[in-house]
C-alpha atoms as one frame of an Amber mdcrd trajectory, in Angstrom:
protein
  46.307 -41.688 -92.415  49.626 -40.081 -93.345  52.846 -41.465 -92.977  53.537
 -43.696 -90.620  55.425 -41.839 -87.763  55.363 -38.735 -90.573  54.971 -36.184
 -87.459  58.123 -37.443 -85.568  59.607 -37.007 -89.300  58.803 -33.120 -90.401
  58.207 -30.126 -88.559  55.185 -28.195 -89.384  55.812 -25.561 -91.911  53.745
 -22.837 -93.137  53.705 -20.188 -96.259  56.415 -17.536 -96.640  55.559 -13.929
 -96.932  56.608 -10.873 -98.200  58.829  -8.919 -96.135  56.527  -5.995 -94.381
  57.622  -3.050 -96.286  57.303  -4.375 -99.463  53.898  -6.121 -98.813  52.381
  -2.579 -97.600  52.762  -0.967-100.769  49.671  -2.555-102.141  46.606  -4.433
-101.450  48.083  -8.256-103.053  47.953 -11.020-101.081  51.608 -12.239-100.014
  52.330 -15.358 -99.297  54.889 -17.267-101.069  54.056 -20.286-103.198  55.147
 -23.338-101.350  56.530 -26.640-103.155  54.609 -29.515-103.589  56.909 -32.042
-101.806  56.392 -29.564 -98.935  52.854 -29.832 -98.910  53.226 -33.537 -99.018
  55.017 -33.711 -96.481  52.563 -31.400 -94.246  49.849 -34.161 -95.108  52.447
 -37.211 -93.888  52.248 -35.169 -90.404  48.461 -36.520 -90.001  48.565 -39.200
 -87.153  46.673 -42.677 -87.911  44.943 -41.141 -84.322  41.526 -43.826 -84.114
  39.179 -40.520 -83.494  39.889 -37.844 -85.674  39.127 -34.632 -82.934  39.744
 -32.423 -85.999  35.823 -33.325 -87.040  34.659 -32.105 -84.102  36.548 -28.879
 -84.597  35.219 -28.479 -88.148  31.730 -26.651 -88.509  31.618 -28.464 -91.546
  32.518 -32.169 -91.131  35.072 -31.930 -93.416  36.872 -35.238 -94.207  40.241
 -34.171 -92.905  42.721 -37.218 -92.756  41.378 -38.025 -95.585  42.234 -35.463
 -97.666  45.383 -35.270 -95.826  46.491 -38.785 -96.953  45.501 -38.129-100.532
  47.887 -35.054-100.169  50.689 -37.338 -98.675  49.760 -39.848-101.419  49.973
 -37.314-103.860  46.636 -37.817-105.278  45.425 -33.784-105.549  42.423 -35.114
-107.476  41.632 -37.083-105.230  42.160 -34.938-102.289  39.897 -32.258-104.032
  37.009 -34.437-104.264  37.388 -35.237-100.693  37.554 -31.780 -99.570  34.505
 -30.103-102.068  32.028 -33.710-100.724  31.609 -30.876 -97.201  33.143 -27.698
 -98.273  32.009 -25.500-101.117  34.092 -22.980-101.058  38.255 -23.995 -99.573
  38.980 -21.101-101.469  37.546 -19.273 -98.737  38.296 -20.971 -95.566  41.555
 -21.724 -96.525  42.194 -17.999 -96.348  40.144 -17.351 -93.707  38.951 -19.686
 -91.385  40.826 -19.333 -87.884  40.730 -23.529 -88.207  38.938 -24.197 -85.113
  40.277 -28.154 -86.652  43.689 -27.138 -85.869  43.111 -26.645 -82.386  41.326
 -30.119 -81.956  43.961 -31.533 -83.913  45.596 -34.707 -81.940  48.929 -34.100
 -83.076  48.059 -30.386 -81.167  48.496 -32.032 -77.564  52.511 -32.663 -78.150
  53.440 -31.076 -81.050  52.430 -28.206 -83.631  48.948 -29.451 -85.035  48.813
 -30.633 -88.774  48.591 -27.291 -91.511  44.940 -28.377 -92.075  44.002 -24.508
 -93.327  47.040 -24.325 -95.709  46.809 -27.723 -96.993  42.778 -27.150 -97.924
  43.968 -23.644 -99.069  46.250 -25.343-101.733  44.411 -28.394-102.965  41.624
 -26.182-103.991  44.176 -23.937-106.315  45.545 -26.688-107.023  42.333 -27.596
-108.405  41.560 -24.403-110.522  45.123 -24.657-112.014  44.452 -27.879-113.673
  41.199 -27.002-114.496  39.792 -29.744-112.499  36.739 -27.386-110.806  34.429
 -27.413-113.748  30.624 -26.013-113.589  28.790 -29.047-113.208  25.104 -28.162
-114.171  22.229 -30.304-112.874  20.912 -32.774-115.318  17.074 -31.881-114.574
  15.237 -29.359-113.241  12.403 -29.548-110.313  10.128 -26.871-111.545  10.771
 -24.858-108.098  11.886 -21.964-107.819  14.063 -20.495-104.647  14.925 -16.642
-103.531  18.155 -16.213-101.481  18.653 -12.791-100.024  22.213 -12.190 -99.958
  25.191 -13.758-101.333  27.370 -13.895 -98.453  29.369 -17.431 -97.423  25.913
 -18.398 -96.165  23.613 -17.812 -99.121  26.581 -19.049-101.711  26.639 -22.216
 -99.946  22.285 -22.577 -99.761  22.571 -21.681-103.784  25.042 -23.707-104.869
  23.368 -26.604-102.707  19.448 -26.048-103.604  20.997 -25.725-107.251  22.539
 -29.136-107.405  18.842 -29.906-106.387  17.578 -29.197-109.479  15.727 -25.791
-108.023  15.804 -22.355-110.415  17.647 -19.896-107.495  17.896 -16.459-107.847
  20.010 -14.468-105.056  19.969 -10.995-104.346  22.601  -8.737-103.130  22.033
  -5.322-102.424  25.734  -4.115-103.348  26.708  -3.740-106.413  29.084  -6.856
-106.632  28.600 -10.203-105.797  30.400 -11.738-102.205  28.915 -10.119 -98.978
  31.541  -8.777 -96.474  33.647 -11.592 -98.496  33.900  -8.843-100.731  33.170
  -5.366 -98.993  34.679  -6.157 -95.534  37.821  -8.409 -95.780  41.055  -6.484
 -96.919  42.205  -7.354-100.305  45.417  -8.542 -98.720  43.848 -11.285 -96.874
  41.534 -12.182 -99.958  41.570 -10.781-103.387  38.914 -10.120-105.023  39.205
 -12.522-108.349  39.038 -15.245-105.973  35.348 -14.717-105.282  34.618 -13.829
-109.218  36.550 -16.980-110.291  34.238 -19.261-108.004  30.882 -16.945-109.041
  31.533 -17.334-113.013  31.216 -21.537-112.400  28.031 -20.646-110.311  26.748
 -18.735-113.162  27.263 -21.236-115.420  25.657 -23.783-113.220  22.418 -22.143
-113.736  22.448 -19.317-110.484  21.372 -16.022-111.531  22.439 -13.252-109.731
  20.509  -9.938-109.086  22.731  -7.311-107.586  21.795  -3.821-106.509  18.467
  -5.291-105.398  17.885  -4.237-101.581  14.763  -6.859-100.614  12.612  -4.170
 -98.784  14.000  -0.949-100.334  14.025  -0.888-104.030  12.432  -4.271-104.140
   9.050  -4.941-102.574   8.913  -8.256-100.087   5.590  -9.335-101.306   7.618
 -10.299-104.733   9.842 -12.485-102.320   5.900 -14.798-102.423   6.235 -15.633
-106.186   8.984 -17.874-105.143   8.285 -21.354-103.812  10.937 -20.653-100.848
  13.029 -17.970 -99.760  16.508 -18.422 -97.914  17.531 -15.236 -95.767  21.494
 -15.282 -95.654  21.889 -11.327 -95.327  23.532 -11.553 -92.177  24.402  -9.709
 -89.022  24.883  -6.062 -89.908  24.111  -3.915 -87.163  27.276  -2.936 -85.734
  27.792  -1.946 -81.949  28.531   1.792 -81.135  30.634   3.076 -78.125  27.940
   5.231 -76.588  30.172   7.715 -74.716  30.821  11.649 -74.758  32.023  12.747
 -77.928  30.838   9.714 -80.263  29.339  12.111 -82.549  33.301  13.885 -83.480
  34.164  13.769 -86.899  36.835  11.146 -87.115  35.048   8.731 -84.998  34.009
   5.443 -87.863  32.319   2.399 -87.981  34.961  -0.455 -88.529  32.926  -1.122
 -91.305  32.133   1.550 -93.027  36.023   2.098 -93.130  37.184  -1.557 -94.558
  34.279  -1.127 -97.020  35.061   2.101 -98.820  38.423   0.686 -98.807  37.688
  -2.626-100.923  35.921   0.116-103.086  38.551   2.213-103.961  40.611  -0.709
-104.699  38.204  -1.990-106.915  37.848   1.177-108.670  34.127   1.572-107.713
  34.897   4.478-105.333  37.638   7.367-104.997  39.039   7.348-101.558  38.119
  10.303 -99.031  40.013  11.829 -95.914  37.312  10.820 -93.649  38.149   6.957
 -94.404  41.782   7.285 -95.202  44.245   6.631 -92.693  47.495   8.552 -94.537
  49.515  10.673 -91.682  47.472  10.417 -89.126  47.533   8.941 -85.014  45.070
   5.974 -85.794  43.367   4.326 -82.657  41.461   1.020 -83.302  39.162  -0.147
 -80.724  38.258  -3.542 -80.340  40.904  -6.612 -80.545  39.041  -9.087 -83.258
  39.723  -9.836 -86.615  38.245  -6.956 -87.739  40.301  -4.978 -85.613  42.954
  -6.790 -87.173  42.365  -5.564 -90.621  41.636  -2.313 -89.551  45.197  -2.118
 -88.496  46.623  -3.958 -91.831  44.742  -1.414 -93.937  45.756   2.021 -91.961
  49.029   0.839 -92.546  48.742   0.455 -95.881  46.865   3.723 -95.890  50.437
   5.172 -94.554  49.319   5.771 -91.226  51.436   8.236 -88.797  50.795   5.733
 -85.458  48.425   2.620 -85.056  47.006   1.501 -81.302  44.896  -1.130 -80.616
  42.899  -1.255 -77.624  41.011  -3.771 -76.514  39.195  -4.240 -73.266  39.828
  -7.758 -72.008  43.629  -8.580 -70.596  46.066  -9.918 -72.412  45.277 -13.887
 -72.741  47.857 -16.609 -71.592  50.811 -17.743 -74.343  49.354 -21.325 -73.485
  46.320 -23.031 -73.030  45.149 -22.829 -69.092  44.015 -26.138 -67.344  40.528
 -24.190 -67.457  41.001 -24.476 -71.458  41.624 -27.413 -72.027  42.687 -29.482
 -75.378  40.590 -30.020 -77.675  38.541 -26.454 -77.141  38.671 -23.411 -79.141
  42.198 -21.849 -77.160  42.120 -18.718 -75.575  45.287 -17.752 -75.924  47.142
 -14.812 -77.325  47.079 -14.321 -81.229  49.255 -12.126 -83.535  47.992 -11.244
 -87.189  50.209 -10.660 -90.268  48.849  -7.490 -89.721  49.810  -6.564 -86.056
  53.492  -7.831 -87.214  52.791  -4.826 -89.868  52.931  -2.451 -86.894  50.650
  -1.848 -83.748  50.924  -0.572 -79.895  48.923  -3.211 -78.823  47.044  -2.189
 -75.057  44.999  -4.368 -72.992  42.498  -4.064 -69.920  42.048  -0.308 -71.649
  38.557   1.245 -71.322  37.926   4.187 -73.579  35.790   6.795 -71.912  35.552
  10.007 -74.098  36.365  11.253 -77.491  37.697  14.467 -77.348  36.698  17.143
 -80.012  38.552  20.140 -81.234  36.074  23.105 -81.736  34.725  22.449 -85.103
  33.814  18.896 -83.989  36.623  17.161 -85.181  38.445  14.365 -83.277  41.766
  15.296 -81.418  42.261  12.808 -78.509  40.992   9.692 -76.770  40.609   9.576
 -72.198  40.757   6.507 -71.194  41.494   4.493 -68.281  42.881   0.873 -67.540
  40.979  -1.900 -66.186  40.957  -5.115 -64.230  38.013  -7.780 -63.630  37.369
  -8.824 -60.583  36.424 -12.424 -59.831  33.467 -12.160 -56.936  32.384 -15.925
 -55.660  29.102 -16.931 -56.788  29.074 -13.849 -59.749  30.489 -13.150 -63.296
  33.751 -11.168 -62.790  33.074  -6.944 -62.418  35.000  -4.674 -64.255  36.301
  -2.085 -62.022  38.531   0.817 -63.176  41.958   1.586 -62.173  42.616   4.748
 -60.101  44.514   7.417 -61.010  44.970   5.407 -64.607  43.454   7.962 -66.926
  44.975   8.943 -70.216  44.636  10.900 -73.553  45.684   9.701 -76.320  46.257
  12.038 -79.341  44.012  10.389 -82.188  42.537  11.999 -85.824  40.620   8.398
 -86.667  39.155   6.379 -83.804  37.995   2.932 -85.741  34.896   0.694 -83.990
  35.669  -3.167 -84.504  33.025  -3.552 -81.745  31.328  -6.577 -83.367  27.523
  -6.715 -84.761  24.722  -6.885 -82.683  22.047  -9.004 -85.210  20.588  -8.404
 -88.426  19.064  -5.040 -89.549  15.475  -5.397 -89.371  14.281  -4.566 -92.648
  13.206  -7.655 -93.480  11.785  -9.395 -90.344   9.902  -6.065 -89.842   8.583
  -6.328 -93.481   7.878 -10.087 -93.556   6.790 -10.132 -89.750   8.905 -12.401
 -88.908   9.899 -13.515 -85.067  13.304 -12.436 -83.627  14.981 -14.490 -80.469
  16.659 -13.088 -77.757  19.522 -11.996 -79.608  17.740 -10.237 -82.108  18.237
 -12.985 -84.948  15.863 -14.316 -86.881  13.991 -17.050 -84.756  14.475 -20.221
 -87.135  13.764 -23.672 -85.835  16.180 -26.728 -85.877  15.177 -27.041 -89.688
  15.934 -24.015 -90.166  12.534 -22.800 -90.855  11.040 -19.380 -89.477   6.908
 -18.816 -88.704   6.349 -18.493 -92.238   6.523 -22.024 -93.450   8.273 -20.992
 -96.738  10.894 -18.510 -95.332  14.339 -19.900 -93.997  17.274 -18.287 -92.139
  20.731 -19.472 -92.276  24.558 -17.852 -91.513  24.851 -14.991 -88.974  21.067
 -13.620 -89.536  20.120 -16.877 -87.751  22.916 -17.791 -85.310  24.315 -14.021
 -84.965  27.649 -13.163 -85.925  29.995 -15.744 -86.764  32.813 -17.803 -88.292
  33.210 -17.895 -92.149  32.871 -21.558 -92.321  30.242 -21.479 -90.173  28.565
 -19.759 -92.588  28.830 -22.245 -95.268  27.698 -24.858 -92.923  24.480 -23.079
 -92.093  24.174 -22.955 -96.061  24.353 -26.154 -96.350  22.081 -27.269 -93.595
  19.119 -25.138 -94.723  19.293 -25.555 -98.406  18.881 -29.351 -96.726  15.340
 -28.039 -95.258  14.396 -26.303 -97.876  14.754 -29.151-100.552  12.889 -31.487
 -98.080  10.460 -28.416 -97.607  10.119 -28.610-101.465  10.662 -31.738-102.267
   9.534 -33.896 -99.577  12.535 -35.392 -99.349  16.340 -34.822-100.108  19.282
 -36.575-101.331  21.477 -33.558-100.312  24.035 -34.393 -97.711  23.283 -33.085
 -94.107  25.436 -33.688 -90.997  22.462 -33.781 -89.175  22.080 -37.574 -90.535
  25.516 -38.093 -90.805  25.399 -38.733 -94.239  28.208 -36.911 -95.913  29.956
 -38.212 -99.088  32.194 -41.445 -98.870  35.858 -40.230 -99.245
């Protein structure tokens, strides 16, 4: 795969961007266009390697030196096919995924590993430029019929798939725009918006219909969700964690969430921005290290913030891998954003312990204290606090990017449906709950998760549900290890 001895040849070489005070001014993405003999070049890199770890890496089996030769070959048809056979939407991943392939890549044990993300990420526009990624209709119908609640990764995968069945599926989102926190949760700079409505339009004309502003359970009864043949929830995992200490309830103290949302909205002209989720002039404090933290960071900067901190709990991981993490596992190691380069006081091993409130109940300052874990034989390490390490930090806008704790429980309550120990819904290996019809895929089943994940759980169940249906199913599965030829 590749050229021969390509990755003793080139160097691995990623997109430019925008220098940082021109690329806060709006809410584009900015990355720089890279040549094609570039990108070829990136695809010669893939080693001829006898097991391709990069598979293992990739929730969704994606043919990987494949497409990578095709790239070297300079075959973008080709390479497109390749790619779509296991992933729906590159578009997506190839934005967003942190490429868990990368870091099995072989190539990753002595050198840089092979730009898998940016080389998906560019034979898929590559694909839309030439008009290659066509609606593609199926050529009969089953008769069924299929609900999916929510149009997230997950549920645009399960549609997509149980449409190519030959099932009539109707999803419904409760916002008022198609995409899930694709749309109302990931900054505009990391993924513009007419990204998602250029890959919806082909799945409207492939026969999806769309309901939006329908909340299943609120302004839409569940017992409708039975004049469907099956039902595929992909709402995912919403409940977000709080920071249950003194002063939570200040004014200034917000929801990760709720902040990155209203944000998407006012740059999509569906909401006018307030000083309660705007950022401008004041001592921002984000709490919690994730990618969500991230882009909490990227947008207050946009938002012309007076200071940014990030704290986050855990201590500063390792440049490098440890021998405890070894190659070809997820690495532990220490990541930098395009957004922290935009600007952030980083701290680590910080616990925050109060919000402090001014006497109308507004936020002023943050007390916390620093941390270390403790590693006790025969135990999980302790956290134990730091003496005479206490601090206030001055702070108008304390941010939560604390994670999600499961799915609300509207519709489990509603539907009586089980929940596991995590609070998802309880789905079996098929992907089926304890109502025979009902299914659960994406973060609502496995809790919260990884973008392509997501579309991999899509897949799988729409599987289950056409067999469920059908009887049986010619749509791939991994589970059989039956995914297109290349």
């Amino acid at each position: 795969m590749g050229k021969l001895r390509g990755f003793l040849e080139y160097e691995r070489e990623q997109e430019a961007t925008l220098a940082v005070d021109k690329r806060l001014k709006d809410y584009k993405e900015f990355t720089k266009e890279l040549d094609p003999k570039v990108l070829s070049n990136q695809g010669a890199r893939c080693m001829d390697c006898g097991i391709p770890f990069c598979h293992s890496g990739c929730p969704l089996g994606n043919l990987i030196p494949d497409f990578n030769d095709a790239v070297y070959k300079n075959n973008w048809q080709k390479a497109l096919h390749i790619l779509h056979s296991t992933n729906n939407f590159p578009e997506f991943t190839g934005r967003l995924c942190p490429a868990p392939c990368e870091s099995a890549c072989v190539l990753g044990i002595i050198q840089p590993p092979v730009s898998i993300e940016l080389i998906e990420k560019y034979i898929v526009e590559r694909g839309f430029k030439e008009g290659w990624i066509k609606a593609n209709p199926p050529k009969k119908r089953s008769g069924k019929t299929v609900a999916i609640i929510g149009s997230g990764p997950s549920g645009l995968a399960a549609a997509q798939q149980l449409n190519r069945a030959g099932h009539m599926v109707t999803v419904f989102e409760r916002d008022k725009k198609v995409g899930g926190l694709l749309r109302y949760g990931i900054p505009d700079f990391k993924l513009e918006k007419s990204v998602i409505d250029r890959r919806i339009n082909i799945l409207e004309q492939e026969g999806i219909t769309f309901k939006t502003g329908v909340h299943v359970g609120v302004n839409y009864k569940v017992e409708d969700l039975h004049d469907f043949d099956a039902v595929v929830l992909c709402a995912g995992a919403t409940k977000r964690r709080g920071l249950p200490i003194p002063g939570a309830d200040a004014k200034g103290v917000v929801q990760a969430m709720e902040f990155l949302k209203r944000n998407n909205q006012v740059v999509d002209g569906l909401a006018e921005s307030t000083p309660e989720l705007n950022a401008k002039g004041k001592d921002v404090i984000v709490i919690g290290g994730g990618d969500t933290g991230s882009d909490c960071v990227g947008t207050s900067n946009r938002h012309g913030a007076k200071s940014v901190t990030n704290f986050e709990i855990m201590p500063i991981p390792p440049q490098f891998r440890s021998d405890e993490n070894p190659w070809p596992f997820w690495p532990f190691t220490l990541k930098t954003s395009s957004s922290h380069e935009e600007g952030v006081d980083r701290k680590w091993s910080i616990l925050t312990k109060e919000f402090v409130k001014d006497p109308q109940g507004h936020l002023k300052a943050v007390k916390t204290v620093e941390v270390k874990w403790v590693k006790i034989p025969g135990e999980r390490p302790q956290l134990q606090e730091v003496a005479g390490s206490e601090k206030q930090w001055p702070c108008d806008l304390a941010l939560l990017a604390l994670g999600f704790t499961g799915p609300e429980e509207t519709l489990s309550e509603q539907l009586g449906l089980h929940i596991d120990q995590r609070s998802n819904i309880q789905a079996s290996n098929n992907y089926q709950t304890n109502i025979p019809h009902i299914f659960a895929a994406g973060d609502m089943r496995r809790g919260q998760s990884l973008i392509v994940w997501a579309i991999s759980e899509g897949r799988e169940a729409a599987y289950h549900v056409d067999q469920y249906l059908m009887g049986t199913s010619s749509l791939p599965t991994k589970e059989k290890g039956d995914l297109p030829a290349a």
